XYZ file of C-alpha atoms in Angstrom:
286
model
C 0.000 0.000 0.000
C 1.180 3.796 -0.792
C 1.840 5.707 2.378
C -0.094 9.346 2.454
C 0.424 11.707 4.393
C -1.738 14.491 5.378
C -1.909 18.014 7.084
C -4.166 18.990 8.580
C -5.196 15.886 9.033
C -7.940 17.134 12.180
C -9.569 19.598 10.162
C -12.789 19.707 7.860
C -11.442 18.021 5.178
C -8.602 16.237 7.001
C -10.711 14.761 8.956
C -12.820 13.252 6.211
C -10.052 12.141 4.223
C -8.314 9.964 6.444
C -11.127 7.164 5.662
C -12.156 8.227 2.114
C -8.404 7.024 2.189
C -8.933 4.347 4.111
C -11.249 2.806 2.504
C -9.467 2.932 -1.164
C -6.892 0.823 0.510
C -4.308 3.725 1.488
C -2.416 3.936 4.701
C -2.264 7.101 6.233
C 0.082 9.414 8.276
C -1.981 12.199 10.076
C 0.427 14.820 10.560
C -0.859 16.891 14.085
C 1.028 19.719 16.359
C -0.767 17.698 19.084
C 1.608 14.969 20.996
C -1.289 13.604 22.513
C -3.967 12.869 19.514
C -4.335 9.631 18.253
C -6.234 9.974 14.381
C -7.623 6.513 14.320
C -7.086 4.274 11.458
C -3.857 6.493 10.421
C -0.625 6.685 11.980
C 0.449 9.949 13.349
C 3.080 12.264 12.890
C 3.448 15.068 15.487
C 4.953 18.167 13.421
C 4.177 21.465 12.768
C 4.757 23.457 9.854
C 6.839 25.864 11.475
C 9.079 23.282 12.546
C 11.103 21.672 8.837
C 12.841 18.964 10.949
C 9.386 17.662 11.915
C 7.986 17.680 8.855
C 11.069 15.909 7.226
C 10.946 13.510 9.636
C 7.060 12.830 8.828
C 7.376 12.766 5.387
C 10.119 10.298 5.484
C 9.156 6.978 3.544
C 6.112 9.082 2.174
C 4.615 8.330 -1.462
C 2.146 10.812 -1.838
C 1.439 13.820 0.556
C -1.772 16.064 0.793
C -1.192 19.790 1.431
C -3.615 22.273 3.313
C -3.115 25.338 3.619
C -2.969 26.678 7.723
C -4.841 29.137 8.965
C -1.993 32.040 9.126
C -0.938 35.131 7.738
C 2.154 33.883 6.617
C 0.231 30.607 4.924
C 1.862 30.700 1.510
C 5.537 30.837 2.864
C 4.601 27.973 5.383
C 3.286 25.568 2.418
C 6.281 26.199 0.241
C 8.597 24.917 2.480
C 6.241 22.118 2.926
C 6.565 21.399 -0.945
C 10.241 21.699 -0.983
C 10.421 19.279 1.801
C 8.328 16.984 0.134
C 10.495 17.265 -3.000
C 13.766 16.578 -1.005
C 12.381 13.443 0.483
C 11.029 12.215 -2.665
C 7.511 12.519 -2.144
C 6.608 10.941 -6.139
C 2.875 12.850 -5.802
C 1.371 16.445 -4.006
C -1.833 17.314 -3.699
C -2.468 20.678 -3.020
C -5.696 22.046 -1.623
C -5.883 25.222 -2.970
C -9.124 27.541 -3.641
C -11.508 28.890 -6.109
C -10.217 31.198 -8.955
C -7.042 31.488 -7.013
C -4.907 33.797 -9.287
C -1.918 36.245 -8.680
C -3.861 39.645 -9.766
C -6.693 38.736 -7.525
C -7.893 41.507 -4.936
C -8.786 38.670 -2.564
C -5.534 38.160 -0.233
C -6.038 34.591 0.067
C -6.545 33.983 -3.747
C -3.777 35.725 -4.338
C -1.596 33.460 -1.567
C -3.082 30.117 -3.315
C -1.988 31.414 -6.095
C 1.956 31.966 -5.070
C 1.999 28.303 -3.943
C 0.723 26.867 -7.233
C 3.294 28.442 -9.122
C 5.937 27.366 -6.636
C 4.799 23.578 -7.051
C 4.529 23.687 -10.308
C 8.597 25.030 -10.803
C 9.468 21.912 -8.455
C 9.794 19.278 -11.262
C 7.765 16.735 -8.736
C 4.538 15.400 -9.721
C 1.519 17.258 -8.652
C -2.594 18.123 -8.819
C -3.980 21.259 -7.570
C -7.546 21.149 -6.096
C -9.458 24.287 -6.174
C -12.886 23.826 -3.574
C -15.115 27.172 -3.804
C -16.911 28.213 -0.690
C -17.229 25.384 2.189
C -20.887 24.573 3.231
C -19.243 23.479 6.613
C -18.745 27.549 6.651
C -22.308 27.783 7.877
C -21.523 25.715 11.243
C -19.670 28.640 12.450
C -23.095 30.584 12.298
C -24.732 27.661 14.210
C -25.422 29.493 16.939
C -27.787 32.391 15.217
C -29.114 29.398 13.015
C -30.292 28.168 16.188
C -32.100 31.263 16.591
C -33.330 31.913 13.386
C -31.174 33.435 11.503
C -27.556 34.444 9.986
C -26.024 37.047 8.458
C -23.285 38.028 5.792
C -22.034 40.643 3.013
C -23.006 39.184 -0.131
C -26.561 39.990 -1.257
C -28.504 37.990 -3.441
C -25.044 36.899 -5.372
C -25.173 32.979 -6.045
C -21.898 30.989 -4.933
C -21.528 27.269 -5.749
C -20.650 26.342 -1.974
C -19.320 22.387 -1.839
C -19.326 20.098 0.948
C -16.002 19.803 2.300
C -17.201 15.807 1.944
C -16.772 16.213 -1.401
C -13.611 17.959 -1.476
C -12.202 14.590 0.708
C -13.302 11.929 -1.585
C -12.226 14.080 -4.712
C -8.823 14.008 -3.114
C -8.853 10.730 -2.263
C -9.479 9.835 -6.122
C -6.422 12.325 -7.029
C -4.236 10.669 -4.822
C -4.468 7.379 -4.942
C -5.771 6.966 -8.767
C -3.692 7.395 -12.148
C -4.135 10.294 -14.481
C -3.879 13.419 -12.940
C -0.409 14.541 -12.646
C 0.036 18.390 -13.668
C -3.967 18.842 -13.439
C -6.176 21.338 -12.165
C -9.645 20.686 -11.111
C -12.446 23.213 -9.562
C -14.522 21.900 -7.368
C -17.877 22.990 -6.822
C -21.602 21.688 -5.472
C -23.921 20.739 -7.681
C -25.732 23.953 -8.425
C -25.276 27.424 -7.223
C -27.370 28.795 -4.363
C -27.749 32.557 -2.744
C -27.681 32.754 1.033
C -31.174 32.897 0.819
C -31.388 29.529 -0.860
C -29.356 28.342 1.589
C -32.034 29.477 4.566
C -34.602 27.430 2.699
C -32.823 24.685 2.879
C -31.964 25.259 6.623
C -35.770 25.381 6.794
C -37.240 22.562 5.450
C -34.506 20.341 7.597
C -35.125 22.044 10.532
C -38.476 22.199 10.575
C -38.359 25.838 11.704
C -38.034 29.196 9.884
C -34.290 30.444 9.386
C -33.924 33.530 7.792
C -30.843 34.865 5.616
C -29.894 38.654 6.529
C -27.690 40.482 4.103
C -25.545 42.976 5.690
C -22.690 45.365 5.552
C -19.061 44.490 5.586
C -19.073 46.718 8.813
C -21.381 44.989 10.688
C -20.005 41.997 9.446
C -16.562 43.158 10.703
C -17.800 43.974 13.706
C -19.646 40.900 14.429
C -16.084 38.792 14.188
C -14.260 41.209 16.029
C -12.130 39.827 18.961
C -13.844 36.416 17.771
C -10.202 36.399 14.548
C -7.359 38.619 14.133
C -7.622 41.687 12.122
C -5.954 39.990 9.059
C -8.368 36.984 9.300
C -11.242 39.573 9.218
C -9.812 41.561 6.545
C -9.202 38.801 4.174
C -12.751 37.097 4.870
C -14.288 40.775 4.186
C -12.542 40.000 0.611
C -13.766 36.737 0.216
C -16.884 37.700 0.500
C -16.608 40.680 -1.810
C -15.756 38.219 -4.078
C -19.204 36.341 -3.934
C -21.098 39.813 -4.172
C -19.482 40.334 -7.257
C -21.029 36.596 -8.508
C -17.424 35.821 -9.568
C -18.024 32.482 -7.826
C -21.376 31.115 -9.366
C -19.475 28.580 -11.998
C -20.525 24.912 -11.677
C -17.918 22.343 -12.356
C -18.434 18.582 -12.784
C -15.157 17.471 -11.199
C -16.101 15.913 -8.183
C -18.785 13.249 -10.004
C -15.613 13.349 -12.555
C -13.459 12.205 -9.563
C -15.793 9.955 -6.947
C -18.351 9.099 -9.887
C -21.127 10.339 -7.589
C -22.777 13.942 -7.601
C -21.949 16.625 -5.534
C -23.838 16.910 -2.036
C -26.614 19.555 -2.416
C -26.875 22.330 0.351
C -29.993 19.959 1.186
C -27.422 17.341 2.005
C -25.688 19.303 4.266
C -28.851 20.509 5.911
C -30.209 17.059 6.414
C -26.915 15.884 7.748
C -25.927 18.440 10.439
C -29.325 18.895 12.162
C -27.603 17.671 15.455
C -25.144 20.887 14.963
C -27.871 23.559 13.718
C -30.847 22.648 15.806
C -31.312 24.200 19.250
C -29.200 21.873 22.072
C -31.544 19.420 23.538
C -34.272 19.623 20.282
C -34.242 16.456 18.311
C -35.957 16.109 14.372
């Protein structure tokens, strides 16, 4: 069996991969900062990507290696070390979770940060596949708690974005790295359809079996909301992200991931269904 490794490996789409892995026959290296987590049905690797002599050490006897990108303002720099790493210990395949109409002219801080890492992976000479997920659906769990109440709010009008299911984005990967055929590729991947925010209430509705409301609102009261909840620069570059949407520069809908798993991509009516036991007031059951 190949030996994968993967960052990030407790995250939203870590955590999913590890047995969309799994179950294609893979064995897996979570890589964690935490000494004391045990991933189950992976072996872990305790490193942080601050730290190169950890991450050599984890991607020792590696075959393929799955790249996230942290959540830091000095992401890009952090990941290309990670790739040259990888490269020096003879990693023969990267995967690189990157994001939607990443691009180097992009306003949007993070596309443009995405951007500086595929063109660093691409120089390496090393084979490699760069995954490009729009907007996460899991996104909405951090409004859980307003959900619960009835409502959420964000900057982005009555623009349509084709959110995925970070699901989705797992198995897709899984396909990419443990299947033949997509060295140098690029895929976007995308939900099924695109859906406003107020879409996305309706479908928070008919789960829950209670009215949820979408609120548009301004980037300043967006702003304000997240203040002293992520750092400036985390605030600033979501206020970006979002501007994006408004614009409706994120409505495409791709076919990769039924190109990849050879099922369709989860509907926001998935997601709804599926995380009732997150969205729904604590002790109410559906």
């Amino acid at each position: 069996m190949d030996t994968i490794l993967v960052t990030g490996a407790t995250g939203t789409v870590g955590s999913a991969l590890i047995p969309a892995l799994r179950a294609r026959g893979a064995a897996v290296r979570a890589m964690t900062r935490d000494p004391g987590l045990s991933v189950p049905g992976a072996e872990t690797a305790v490193a942080d990507l601050r730290d190169p002599e950890a991450v050599g050490a984890a991607l020792k006897g590696v075959d393929a290696a799955f790249l996230n990108s942290p959540s830091a303002p000095d992401a890009a720099s952090l990941q290309i070390r990670f790739a040259d790493l990888a490269r020096d210990a003879g990693v023969n395949r990267l995967v690189l979770l990157s994001q939607y109409a990443a691009r180097a002219d992009s306003p949007v801080r993070f596309l443009r940060w995405h951007a500086e890492v595929e063109a660093h992976v691409r120089s390496l000479g090393i084979e490699y596949t760069v995954l490009r997920p729009n907007l996460y659906l899991q996104a909405l769990l951090a409004f859980a708690g307003t959900i619960a109440q009835g409502f959420f709010a964000a900057p982005i009008g009555d623009a349509a974005v084709s959110a995925i299911d970070t699901r989705d984005i797992a198995d897709a990967a899984a396909a990419v790295l443990t299947g033949p055929g997509h060295a140098g590729r690029t895929y976007t991947l995308t939900g099924p359809r695109a859906v406003t925010h107020g879409q996305i209430a309706q479908a928070l509705s008919a789960a829950m079996g209670r009215d949820v409301t979408f609120h548009d609102t301004s980037a300043d009261q967006f702003a304000a909301a997240l203040t002293g909840l992520l750092p400036p620069w985390q605030i600033e570059g979501l206020l970006e992200d979002y501007a994006h949407y408004a614009r409706g520069e994120a409505a495409e809908v791709h076919t990769a991931v039924a190109d990849l798993t050879g099922k369709p991509a989860r509907d926001v009516t998935d997601f709804a269904r599926d995380h009732l036991s997150v969205l729904l007031p604590e002790g109410e059951i559906r």
